[in-house]
C-alpha cells in the first residue's frame, strides 16, 4: 500500500462522511487461526449472548442512542471492527477483552477530541499516542515496535493525522474503507452497554459474582433452565415488560420451540429501543427508566441463553441492577438450585 495515496483517500473520506467527527477502527489479529465473529461479538458484550444482524453501515450510523454498534469486516486471520459515532466508552476493558491472546491496533476519536492510536498484545500496551495524536509523547513497553507508524503519524494538522491513522488501520487490517462500503449490507453487532470496569474475560458476571456464577453453571440443566424462565417472568411482571415481542419468544421457549429470526430481531429492536444513558452509581439511585432498561437487557439475555442450552448466565448482571432491592433473596434462590 502506498501510504501517501491512502492518506489522501482517507482525507477525502473524512470530509464526506461522519467519520471526521467520531469513530473507532480496531484491527484484531491472530497469527495462528481465523477469528470467529461470534467469539468477538460475545466478547464485545462482556460474555453475554450477542445481537448480530445484517444492515448497512450507513443505517447503523443513523441509530444515535446509547447502544454501541460495531461493523465487523473479516480479512484472513484478522477482524476489522468499525464503530461509528461515539467510540466504546469503557476503553480499557474493551482493549483487554479484544486483545486476549491476540494483537490489536486501534485508532479512535470523538466529537470532543479523545484521539488515540494504540498497539496492544495480549493486554499489554506496546505503543500509544493520545490527545491530538501527539507524536512527541508516545508511550508503551515497546515504542520501537511501532516506529514506522509513528513516522506516518507525523502530519501537519489534526485532520491529516486522522487520515494517517486510518491509513495505518488499512495497513494492518487489509481492508479499505470507502463510500461504497457505507451502503453495502453486512453483519452489525449491537452491544447494550460497555463492559463493566474491572471485568475480565470471559464473563463480566463471573467477575462481579464468582461464587454465584460457578454455582449456577454447576446447577443441573433443568434447574438452570427453570431458573432463567422464572427470572424472565419475574422481570417482565415487575417492569411491565410482558410486551408482545417478549411474550412471543418466551412462549416459544416454554413450549420447546425455536423462535424465528424475525422474532429475535423484533425482540432486540424493541428492548434496545428502551436504552438510556449509562448509569455508574448505585442502582437504588437510578431512574425507573434505567432500571426498566436493565430488566429488558436481562430478559433478552436470558431468552437467548434458553435458546442455546441455558448455559450463559450473563443475564444476571443486568438483573442484579433491576432487582437490586431483592438481590440477596435472589442470591439465596440461586445457591439453592440443585446440582
Steps between C-alpha positions, in 0.01 A plus 500: 500500500622850414462692824479846340223384265312337789522819708356702210219245466408521868527877512232515230291236678511692828381813319202317350375297798434499876836332556680829555288573809516169680587137436724211596671246278651200675694220332516173694776268375555131573801336336410135550130458417202690359303711747134405531253787478275352770795488741579867443133600525469314832811672636367840397190421707707409805424132455127550448312349204566748219258656257617476139290588199551621145483867413702765322755710689310814400179370659683399817654847517155660487397330827630755746428370849676342796562173314846429357505374141798321348533412132739202467698427184704178481832491316699177525611450863369836615176682566447870443249659737365835383308690765306803375429802714606501866765229552461227760500687830672249729821496303743317730267200535433501125874486430556224756218277375573548130875442529490190721732254321524733199653819363294814453532836327238766561442862400218711642370850571171667586330838472686641802841363404622180663739414217690178550714257304595189692677168446433222753603137532323272748395794716842668501518850347808498277441841345254786540462863407213700642326838479548675166707198393798657674799322342737673742364310801467132405502241774483122540728209577635471145472834318763393248264224378285778355772725362358478146154600620641784710670645194178471296318697770732802467246714315451879476143511638251302706287421195806363321586298812153343502543403135844357579356298790242345268772423247685312776181307581474402132864393505434259787141408419536413132179690429420843357210713619322680217164652414377178338558316828256731677210362298611137479291259714692297754494389863450756776573423866281688748621532861275632776764646728876512558680215670492588873814645654728229634325215318733237357440244221304295440213612727409839640249341740753248628742788562239667720344189658745208467330277759154543351622453145679177590198362686259587221722340237527186710123480551317232307390608149136459602542715810692765309237513227217523752681780683552708184133464405399605853741795487358615167144485630595680820667785313220524244236528773698744713580739215192469280698319231249236398500672166416301183865464396599351837189283530542353151854377571427391858200294386716329238761415763247363747348278232835368381489685166764717331417865436537620142775746398230764458379444857854535634555818301169644624597419857841664462360811333225549757719447806794703368259782424472542880871591528592777744815694576743284693477516879803419711357572845300279733194339333298618800555858382432436131199626306213254447556512122859384546392213725238396244769500231717276719205264541452493122869417445482219756184359340653490153825346624308237697286411198807479277660268754189280511533461124854359535482255790452754782879507554560877477436675833578861404130595537569517874727803456216729393245313713712588804441868417130468421429288812746677729255525790449123509839384376592327824190280492563425133857406590364248750271356230798448270709334768209265574481371142575126481823387335 
